[in-house]
Amino acid sequence: MKLVYIVPSLILAVIIAGLLTFNVKKKNTDITREKTKVAMIMNGSIEDHSWGQSHYEGMRKTAKELNLDVMFRERIPADRTSEEVMEGLIAAGAKIVIANSFQLGPYVQNVAVKHPDVKFFHASGLGYSKNMSTYFGRIYQMRYLSGIVAGMQTKSGNIGYVAAFDIPEVIRGINAFTLGVKKVNPNANVIVRWTKSWNEDKACARATRALWAHHDSIDVLTLHTDSQEPLRIADSLGLWLVGYNLDNAEMYPEHFLTAPIWRWENFYTPHILNVLKKKFVGRNYWSGANSGVVDLAPLTNHVAPETIDLVNSERKKIQNGSFDVFYGPIEDDTGTIRINEGESMSDSDMLNNFNWFVKGVIIDEE
């Protein structure tokens, strides 16, 4: 009879020991149990309805999922001031520092060297180190799709494009958009005006008004700035709008068509989780259509069904790898073949050497 009682007792003891071991193991591996401090350095505002807000909204979702305490710093200039801000946030306990502007690159690198135990992420940069990664998305793929929408929508064949600087990132977007336009409307032109500023409202408004003054046949307008002034002015003129960074259809219900947009939580969540798991690797990330980082805002009811069908078809080709935007033959604005038939542009050239425009781009200057 004693054996009858001893065996259940042993079984119970084993079960209890197992549960205790499980709980200890769970406690030791629960890497999000305690809050981690993260600093986000921004060149703009968290309420700009554009680049800055796209990072803010993405990080808020990541913070909720990973139990992060995020310290946002807005409108940080690309100078030594940014280093002082980062140093202060690290002193306040930040274990991860994120800078969301290309122009902050040199300053992020300087601070990263001084703090090897802190992990750094630099948006739209290219260099990396043991404790710093750079990241961006193949938003040019979504630019191409939005160009198809613009090309199908225009009646005049003249599409306006208000852009910040003639750097590879911006030129890549202009060219991708134009290739989308030309796919459906071979005779159309994309007319570009530079603002020389990412987010200064006055400069962006001035460039938009100058573009319209020189080319009042434009009936669709898109942009690569963080300011909403180009869309606001174009909306007041009754032009069709293709946005950027965020889906702002509710702001411009009468004229908004779509926008290439960012879903940064799909980058921040897995990569910050890797930091918490101590699996961080410094490298450059360039996420494509299948990553969820880049997307196209839902096409509004101003867009024709046949346009929607074509966009969906082209998107599937990009996602399954049977097509990408810069597949030859591609001709530049001087008539020279830049990419031969059967060839494609390398990532290195797209990232570093885009200093030319495809056929159909017109630069509007004084």
mmCIF file of N, CA, C and O in Angstrom, residues 2 8 29 33 45 52 79 92 112 118 120 152 154 164 166 170 199 220 228 250 254 270 286 308 311 338:
data_model
loop_
_atom_site.group_PDB
_atom_site.id
_atom_site.type_symbol
_atom_site.label_atom_id
_atom_site.label_comp_id
_atom_site.label_asym_id
_atom_site.label_seq_id
_atom_site.Cartn_x
_atom_site.Cartn_y
_atom_site.Cartn_z
ATOM 1 N N LYS A 2 2.015 1.187 0.657
ATOM 2 C CA LYS A 2 2.889 2.369 0.681
ATOM 3 C C LYS A 2 3.308 2.783 -0.711
ATOM 4 O O LYS A 2 3.409 3.955 -1.018
ATOM 5 N N PRO A 8 2.515 8.310 -6.728
ATOM 6 C CA PRO A 8 1.878 9.605 -7.034
ATOM 7 C C PRO A 8 2.642 10.784 -6.450
ATOM 8 O O PRO A 8 2.716 11.853 -7.051
ATOM 9 N N THR A 29 14.069 34.384 -20.134
ATOM 10 C CA THR A 29 14.028 34.618 -21.575
ATOM 11 C C THR A 29 12.994 35.674 -21.965
ATOM 12 O O THR A 29 12.823 35.963 -23.142
ATOM 13 N N ARG A 33 10.171 42.006 -20.777
ATOM 14 C CA ARG A 33 9.526 42.211 -19.470
ATOM 15 C C ARG A 33 9.840 43.597 -18.916
ATOM 16 O O ARG A 33 8.978 44.275 -18.366
ATOM 17 N N SER A 45 8.751 66.797 -37.841
ATOM 18 C CA SER A 45 7.762 66.746 -36.769
ATOM 19 C C SER A 45 7.031 65.416 -36.750
ATOM 20 O O SER A 45 6.870 64.762 -37.786
ATOM 21 N N GLY A 52 8.242 62.332 -41.096
ATOM 22 C CA GLY A 52 8.396 62.259 -39.653
ATOM 23 C C GLY A 52 7.292 61.472 -38.987
ATOM 24 O O GLY A 52 7.539 60.613 -38.138
ATOM 25 N N ASP A 79 23.627 69.139 -37.748
ATOM 26 C CA ASP A 79 24.903 69.755 -37.391
ATOM 27 C C ASP A 79 25.328 69.198 -36.035
ATOM 28 O O ASP A 79 24.763 68.216 -35.550
ATOM 29 N N ALA A 92 20.734 59.674 -20.610
ATOM 30 C CA ALA A 92 19.439 59.443 -19.963
ATOM 31 C C ALA A 92 19.022 57.975 -20.012
ATOM 32 O O ALA A 92 17.940 57.627 -19.536
ATOM 33 N N ALA A 112 28.265 57.046 -32.601
ATOM 34 C CA ALA A 112 28.328 55.583 -32.540
ATOM 35 C C ALA A 112 29.726 55.106 -32.166
ATOM 36 O O ALA A 112 29.885 54.140 -31.409
ATOM 37 N N VAL A 118 26.037 50.925 -27.365
ATOM 38 C CA VAL A 118 24.717 51.401 -27.814
ATOM 39 C C VAL A 118 24.547 51.013 -29.282
ATOM 40 O O VAL A 118 25.502 51.060 -30.058
ATOM 41 N N PHE A 120 22.828 51.688 -32.992
ATOM 42 C CA PHE A 120 22.355 52.836 -33.770
ATOM 43 C C PHE A 120 21.720 52.365 -35.076
ATOM 44 O O PHE A 120 22.215 51.438 -35.729
ATOM 45 N N MET A 152 -2.341 57.214 -66.016
ATOM 46 C CA MET A 152 -3.704 56.895 -66.453
ATOM 47 C C MET A 152 -4.671 58.042 -66.159
ATOM 48 O O MET A 152 -5.694 58.196 -66.833
ATOM 49 N N THR A 154 -3.902 61.508 -65.974
ATOM 50 C CA THR A 154 -3.667 62.794 -66.627
ATOM 51 C C THR A 154 -4.396 62.893 -67.964
ATOM 52 O O THR A 154 -4.476 61.918 -68.718
ATOM 53 N N ALA A 164 12.834 67.657 -53.277
ATOM 54 C CA ALA A 164 13.743 68.402 -52.398
ATOM 55 C C ALA A 164 15.117 68.630 -53.012
ATOM 56 O O ALA A 164 15.512 69.768 -53.266
ATOM 57 N N ASP A 166 18.527 67.017 -55.638
ATOM 58 C CA ASP A 166 18.897 66.101 -56.721
ATOM 59 C C ASP A 166 19.963 65.113 -56.237
ATOM 60 O O ASP A 166 21.097 65.094 -56.720
ATOM 61 N N VAL A 170 16.322 60.715 -54.343
ATOM 62 C CA VAL A 170 15.223 61.469 -54.951
ATOM 63 C C VAL A 170 15.155 61.214 -56.456
ATOM 64 O O VAL A 170 14.069 61.022 -57.019
ATOM 65 N N ASN A 199 11.675 70.158 -45.639
ATOM 66 C CA ASN A 199 10.438 70.433 -44.894
ATOM 67 C C ASN A 199 10.130 71.901 -44.648
ATOM 68 O O ASN A 199 9.233 72.219 -43.885
ATOM 69 N N VAL A 220 -1.855 66.688 -62.747
ATOM 70 C CA VAL A 220 -1.565 65.765 -61.639
ATOM 71 C C VAL A 220 -0.266 66.234 -61.002
ATOM 72 O O VAL A 220 0.662 66.643 -61.703
ATOM 73 N N GLN A 228 3.677 69.546 -46.569
ATOM 74 C CA GLN A 228 2.408 69.304 -47.250
ATOM 75 C C GLN A 228 2.007 70.452 -48.181
ATOM 76 O O GLN A 228 0.988 70.370 -48.864
ATOM 77 N N GLU A 250 -7.745 61.416 -46.477
ATOM 78 C CA GLU A 250 -8.781 62.132 -45.729
ATOM 79 C C GLU A 250 -8.542 63.640 -45.723
ATOM 80 O O GLU A 250 -9.485 64.410 -45.556
ATOM 81 N N GLU A 254 -11.204 65.336 -52.294
ATOM 82 C CA GLU A 254 -11.685 65.620 -53.645
ATOM 83 C C GLU A 254 -10.701 65.224 -54.741
ATOM 84 O O GLU A 254 -11.105 65.019 -55.888
ATOM 85 N N PRO A 270 11.101 43.773 -35.846
ATOM 86 C CA PRO A 270 12.043 42.647 -35.873
ATOM 87 C C PRO A 270 13.486 43.037 -35.567
ATOM 88 O O PRO A 270 14.219 42.274 -34.923
ATOM 89 N N TRP A 286 17.867 47.120 -47.217
ATOM 90 C CA TRP A 286 17.071 47.782 -48.257
ATOM 91 C C TRP A 286 15.878 46.882 -48.554
ATOM 92 O O TRP A 286 15.962 45.977 -49.386
ATOM 93 N N ILE A 308 -6.736 50.223 -61.468
ATOM 94 C CA ILE A 308 -6.547 49.360 -60.296
ATOM 95 C C ILE A 308 -6.081 47.973 -60.730
ATOM 96 O O ILE A 308 -5.147 47.405 -60.148
ATOM 97 N N VAL A 311 -2.395 48.156 -61.867
ATOM 98 C CA VAL A 311 -1.505 48.333 -60.714
ATOM 99 C C VAL A 311 -1.340 47.009 -59.964
ATOM 100 O O VAL A 311 -0.227 46.622 -59.595
ATOM 101 N N ARG A 338 20.755 53.763 -71.290
ATOM 102 C CA ARG A 338 21.508 53.609 -70.043
ATOM 103 C C ARG A 338 21.490 52.168 -69.539
ATOM 104 O O ARG A 338 22.430 51.723 -68.888
#
